[in-house]
Amino acid sequence: MNGNFSSVQEDPNVLAERMSRIEPSGIRRIFELMTTMDDPINLSIGQPHFDPPEALIEAACRAIRAGKNRYTVTQGLPALNQRLLFDVARRFGRRPDSCLITAGVSGGLVLSFLALLDPGDEILLPDPGFMMYRNLAAVVGAVPRFYSTYPRTPGGRFQIDALEIEAKITDRTRVLFLNSPSNPTGAVLSLDEIKVACEIANRRGLVVISDEIYDSFVYDSEFHSPVSHAEQCVQLGGFSKTYGVPGWRMGYATGPQKILDAMKTLQQFSFVCAPAPFQHALLEAAFDVDMGPHIVDYQRRRDLITAQLHPRYALRPPEGSFYAFPQLPKGQKGADFLQHAIDKNLLIVPGNAFSARDTHFRLSFAADDATLARGITALNQLAIELP
Ligand code: PMP
């Protein structure tokens, strides 16, 4: 040892090969950009702008003071598991075998991908889709096959195409991934779409992983889940968005015993358990709070941005989540449009952060009224000014 550590840092082989398959999130880069801007109009945010309900905050403080600071069992508090299974059965008419409390839906994604996908296995992912899916697939060595949800006709809704999904299935396909309401499009899968997708998965022996983190943000229709239609469904549910607690890192997974047992074993050797005080707080307080007024408020924001950006932008009202995914103005590339937006102090996320296509951009309406109004003004000015 000569005490010179710089040679170690510069060793090109220091990182595992899998790290060459992923790169830092484009959204993180936008976060970094924001820190250099003065009072930015930030419509790039992926979390609710409201504070958690007072009852939840109180319950969390009580849990910490009452000494609920040790590990829980890996599976999570049995009463919380039971309560979630009861709710899933009540909502969708089918009680999954098992429930695991996870460190956010992110934790559930990591565990389910590790449990279900070997190197070379294929996973069907929505395009556009949340970037964590394809990056996690890359980490475990799986091959993502993208099925398009882009509108088939100008002005149409984002939707799935059963024929395309069926055509992309090979001998190596293991998982059909669904995300409704969608990040980034805001589309909500109809009952028909879910039935058709699950019928394919059942017939071809695929596991459905269903990311339902935005399930309470649904505006025009009822929320439907593959839980009651797929023979093998890993349902990933969350608390981050519903209750405004993304920093608590709380989520849950439900599904078939064998898969959930495997995810639990993996959790033993990784996350250990989800944060204990927040498990207690959610069990005590979450199921009695009414988040309805926030959802009504988000629907109002949805209506506002849709009405005020139309007709300058091609945009259908998003059916759920708190994102809109309008088309880029004609001839614009996402990166250039982002730069023009930044020149107006506005942050949005180019659609190619979620897709191989560079035709849309994501706008979050999880922002206060004043910020939304400034954002809408800036976007409409851009639409007029751009060539
Ligand atoms: N899935 C989707 C579609 C998301 O948008 C997010 C957060 N942006 C997550 C999962 C992860 O959420 P969390 O880990 O906070 O539960």
mmCIF file with all atom_site columns, N, CA, C and O and ligand atoms in Angstrom, residues 104-106 130 133 179 183 211 213-214 240-241 249, ligand 1:
data_model
loop_
_atom_site.group_PDB
_atom_site.id
_atom_site.type_symbol
_atom_site.label_atom_id
_atom_site.label_alt_id
_atom_site.label_comp_id
_atom_site.label_asym_id
_atom_site.label_entity_id
_atom_site.label_seq_id
_atom_site.pdbx_PDB_ins_code
_atom_site.Cartn_x
_atom_site.Cartn_y
_atom_site.Cartn_z
_atom_site.occupancy
_atom_site.B_iso_or_equiv
_atom_site.pdbx_formal_charge
_atom_site.auth_seq_id
_atom_site.auth_comp_id
_atom_site.auth_asym_id
_atom_site.auth_atom_id
_atom_site.pdbx_PDB_model_num
ATOM   1  N N  . GLY A 1 104 ? -41.928 1.743  0.218   1.00 0.00 ? 104 GLY A N  1
ATOM   2  C CA . GLY A 1 104 ? -42.476 2.425  -0.947  1.00 0.00 ? 104 GLY A CA 1
ATOM   3  C C  . GLY A 1 104 ? -42.813 1.416  -2.039  1.00 0.00 ? 104 GLY A C  1
ATOM   4  O O  . GLY A 1 104 ? -42.474 0.224  -1.931  1.00 0.00 ? 104 GLY A O  1
ATOM   5  N N  . VAL A 1 105 ? -43.486 1.904  -3.073  1.00 0.00 ? 105 VAL A N  1
ATOM   6  C CA . VAL A 1 105 ? -43.705 1.040  -4.241  1.00 0.00 ? 105 VAL A CA 1
ATOM   7  C C  . VAL A 1 105 ? -42.350 0.725  -4.876  1.00 0.00 ? 105 VAL A C  1
ATOM   8  O O  . VAL A 1 105 ? -42.142 -0.360 -5.419  1.00 0.00 ? 105 VAL A O  1
ATOM   9  N N  . SER A 1 106 ? -41.408 1.663  -4.745  1.00 0.00 ? 106 SER A N  1
ATOM   10 C CA . SER A 1 106 ? -40.055 1.401  -5.265  1.00 0.00 ? 106 SER A CA 1
ATOM   11 C C  . SER A 1 106 ? -39.505 0.114  -4.677  1.00 0.00 ? 106 SER A C  1
ATOM   12 O O  . SER A 1 106 ? -38.926 -0.712 -5.390  1.00 0.00 ? 106 SER A O  1
ATOM   13 N N  . PHE A 1 130 ? -42.935 4.939  -16.510 1.00 0.00 ? 130 PHE A N  1
ATOM   14 C CA . PHE A 1 130 ? -42.073 5.395  -15.407 1.00 0.00 ? 130 PHE A CA 1
ATOM   15 C C  . PHE A 1 130 ? -40.681 4.783  -15.594 1.00 0.00 ? 130 PHE A C  1
ATOM   16 O O  . PHE A 1 130 ? -40.552 3.574  -15.784 1.00 0.00 ? 130 PHE A O  1
ATOM   17 N N  . TYR A 1 133 ? -38.966 1.360  -14.181 1.00 0.00 ? 133 TYR A N  1
ATOM   18 C CA . TYR A 1 133 ? -39.251 0.009  -14.683 1.00 0.00 ? 133 TYR A CA 1
ATOM   19 C C  . TYR A 1 133 ? -38.113 -0.503 -15.575 1.00 0.00 ? 133 TYR A C  1
ATOM   20 O O  . TYR A 1 133 ? -37.584 -1.578 -15.379 1.00 0.00 ? 133 TYR A O  1
ATOM   21 N N  . ASN A 1 179 ? -49.545 -0.241 -15.465 1.00 0.00 ? 179 ASN A N  1
ATOM   22 C CA . ASN A 1 179 ? -49.502 0.912  -14.560 1.00 0.00 ? 179 ASN A CA 1
ATOM   23 C C  . ASN A 1 179 ? -50.694 1.802  -14.846 1.00 0.00 ? 179 ASN A C  1
ATOM   24 O O  . ASN A 1 179 ? -50.770 2.452  -15.872 1.00 0.00 ? 179 ASN A O  1
ATOM   25 N N  . ASN A 1 183 ? -48.172 7.065  -14.882 1.00 0.00 ? 183 ASN A N  1
ATOM   26 C CA . ASN A 1 183 ? -47.134 8.086  -14.919 1.00 0.00 ? 183 ASN A CA 1
ATOM   27 C C  . ASN A 1 183 ? -46.330 7.740  -16.169 1.00 0.00 ? 183 ASN A C  1
ATOM   28 O O  . ASN A 1 183 ? -45.771 6.641  -16.213 1.00 0.00 ? 183 ASN A O  1
ATOM   29 N N  . ASP A 1 211 ? -48.719 -1.685 -11.002 1.00 0.00 ? 211 ASP A N  1
ATOM   30 C CA . ASP A 1 211 ? -48.317 -0.537 -10.181 1.00 0.00 ? 211 ASP A CA 1
ATOM   31 C C  . ASP A 1 211 ? -49.527 0.377  -10.047 1.00 0.00 ? 211 ASP A C  1
ATOM   32 O O  . ASP A 1 211 ? -49.930 1.041  -11.001 1.00 0.00 ? 211 ASP A O  1
ATOM   33 N N  . ILE A 1 213 ? -49.928 2.905  -7.713  1.00 0.00 ? 213 ILE A N  1
ATOM   34 C CA . ILE A 1 213 ? -49.600 3.951  -6.744  1.00 0.00 ? 213 ILE A CA 1
ATOM   35 C C  . ILE A 1 213 ? -50.531 5.166  -6.835  1.00 0.00 ? 213 ILE A C  1
ATOM   36 O O  . ILE A 1 213 ? -50.754 5.852  -5.855  1.00 0.00 ? 213 ILE A O  1
ATOM   37 N N  . TYR A 1 214 ? -51.092 5.415  -8.027  1.00 0.00 ? 214 TYR A N  1
ATOM   38 C CA . TYR A 1 214 ? -51.981 6.587  -8.174  1.00 0.00 ? 214 TYR A CA 1
ATOM   39 C C  . TYR A 1 214 ? -53.458 6.209  -8.079  1.00 0.00 ? 214 TYR A C  1
ATOM   40 O O  . TYR A 1 214 ? -54.318 6.945  -8.555  1.00 0.00 ? 214 TYR A O  1
ATOM   41 N N  . SER A 1 240 ? -47.359 6.976  -0.570  1.00 0.00 ? 240 SER A N  1
ATOM   42 C CA . SER A 1 240 ? -46.643 8.235  -0.833  1.00 0.00 ? 240 SER A CA 1
ATOM   43 C C  . SER A 1 240 ? -47.547 9.315  -1.400  1.00 0.00 ? 240 SER A C  1
ATOM   44 O O  . SER A 1 240 ? -47.573 10.451 -0.920  1.00 0.00 ? 240 SER A O  1
ATOM   45 N N  . LYS A 1 241 ? -48.274 8.935  -2.461  1.00 0.00 ? 241 LYS A N  1
ATOM   46 C CA . LYS A 1 241 ? -49.050 9.949  -3.191  1.00 0.00 ? 241 LYS A CA 1
ATOM   47 C C  . LYS A 1 241 ? -50.385 10.190 -2.508  1.00 0.00 ? 241 LYS A C  1
ATOM   48 O O  . LYS A 1 241 ? -50.801 11.334 -2.342  1.00 0.00 ? 241 LYS A O  1
ATOM   49 N N  . ARG A 1 249 ? -41.518 6.512  2.817   1.00 0.00 ? 249 ARG A N  1
ATOM   50 C CA . ARG A 1 249 ? -41.087 5.284  2.143   1.00 0.00 ? 249 ARG A CA 1
ATOM   51 C C  . ARG A 1 249 ? -41.965 4.095  2.536   1.00 0.00 ? 249 ARG A C  1
ATOM   52 O O  . ARG A 1 249 ? -41.474 3.081  3.048   1.00 0.00 ? 249 ARG A O  1
HETATM 53 N N1 . PMP B 2 .   ? -44.511 4.036  -9.461  1.00 0.00 ? 1   PMP B N1 1
HETATM 54 C C1 . PMP B 2 .   ? -44.795 5.181  -10.087 1.00 0.00 ? 1   PMP B C1 1
HETATM 55 C C2 . PMP B 2 .   ? -45.589 5.133  -11.349 1.00 0.00 ? 1   PMP B C2 1
HETATM 56 C C3 . PMP B 2 .   ? -44.337 6.398  -9.570  1.00 0.00 ? 1   PMP B C3 1
HETATM 57 O O1 . PMP B 2 .   ? -44.626 7.526  -10.216 1.00 0.00 ? 1   PMP B O1 1
HETATM 58 C C4 . PMP B 2 .   ? -43.580 6.389  -8.376  1.00 0.00 ? 1   PMP B C4 1
HETATM 59 C C5 . PMP B 2 .   ? -43.046 7.667  -7.750  1.00 0.00 ? 1   PMP B C5 1
HETATM 60 N N2 . PMP B 2 .   ? -42.781 8.705  -8.594  1.00 0.00 ? 1   PMP B N2 1
HETATM 61 C C6 . PMP B 2 .   ? -43.306 5.163  -7.764  1.00 0.00 ? 1   PMP B C6 1
HETATM 62 C C7 . PMP B 2 .   ? -43.808 4.018  -8.322  1.00 0.00 ? 1   PMP B C7 1
HETATM 63 C C8 . PMP B 2 .   ? -42.497 5.053  -6.493  1.00 0.00 ? 1   PMP B C8 1
HETATM 64 O O2 . PMP B 2 .   ? -43.186 5.559  -5.405  1.00 0.00 ? 1   PMP B O2 1
HETATM 65 P P1 . PMP B 2 .   ? -42.801 5.279  -3.893  1.00 0.00 ? 1   PMP B P1 1
HETATM 66 O O3 . PMP B 2 .   ? -41.565 4.490  -3.858  1.00 0.00 ? 1   PMP B O3 1
HETATM 67 O O4 . PMP B 2 .   ? -42.688 6.619  -3.250  1.00 0.00 ? 1   PMP B O4 1
HETATM 68 O O5 . PMP B 2 .   ? -43.967 4.519  -3.305  1.00 0.00 ? 1   PMP B O5 1
#
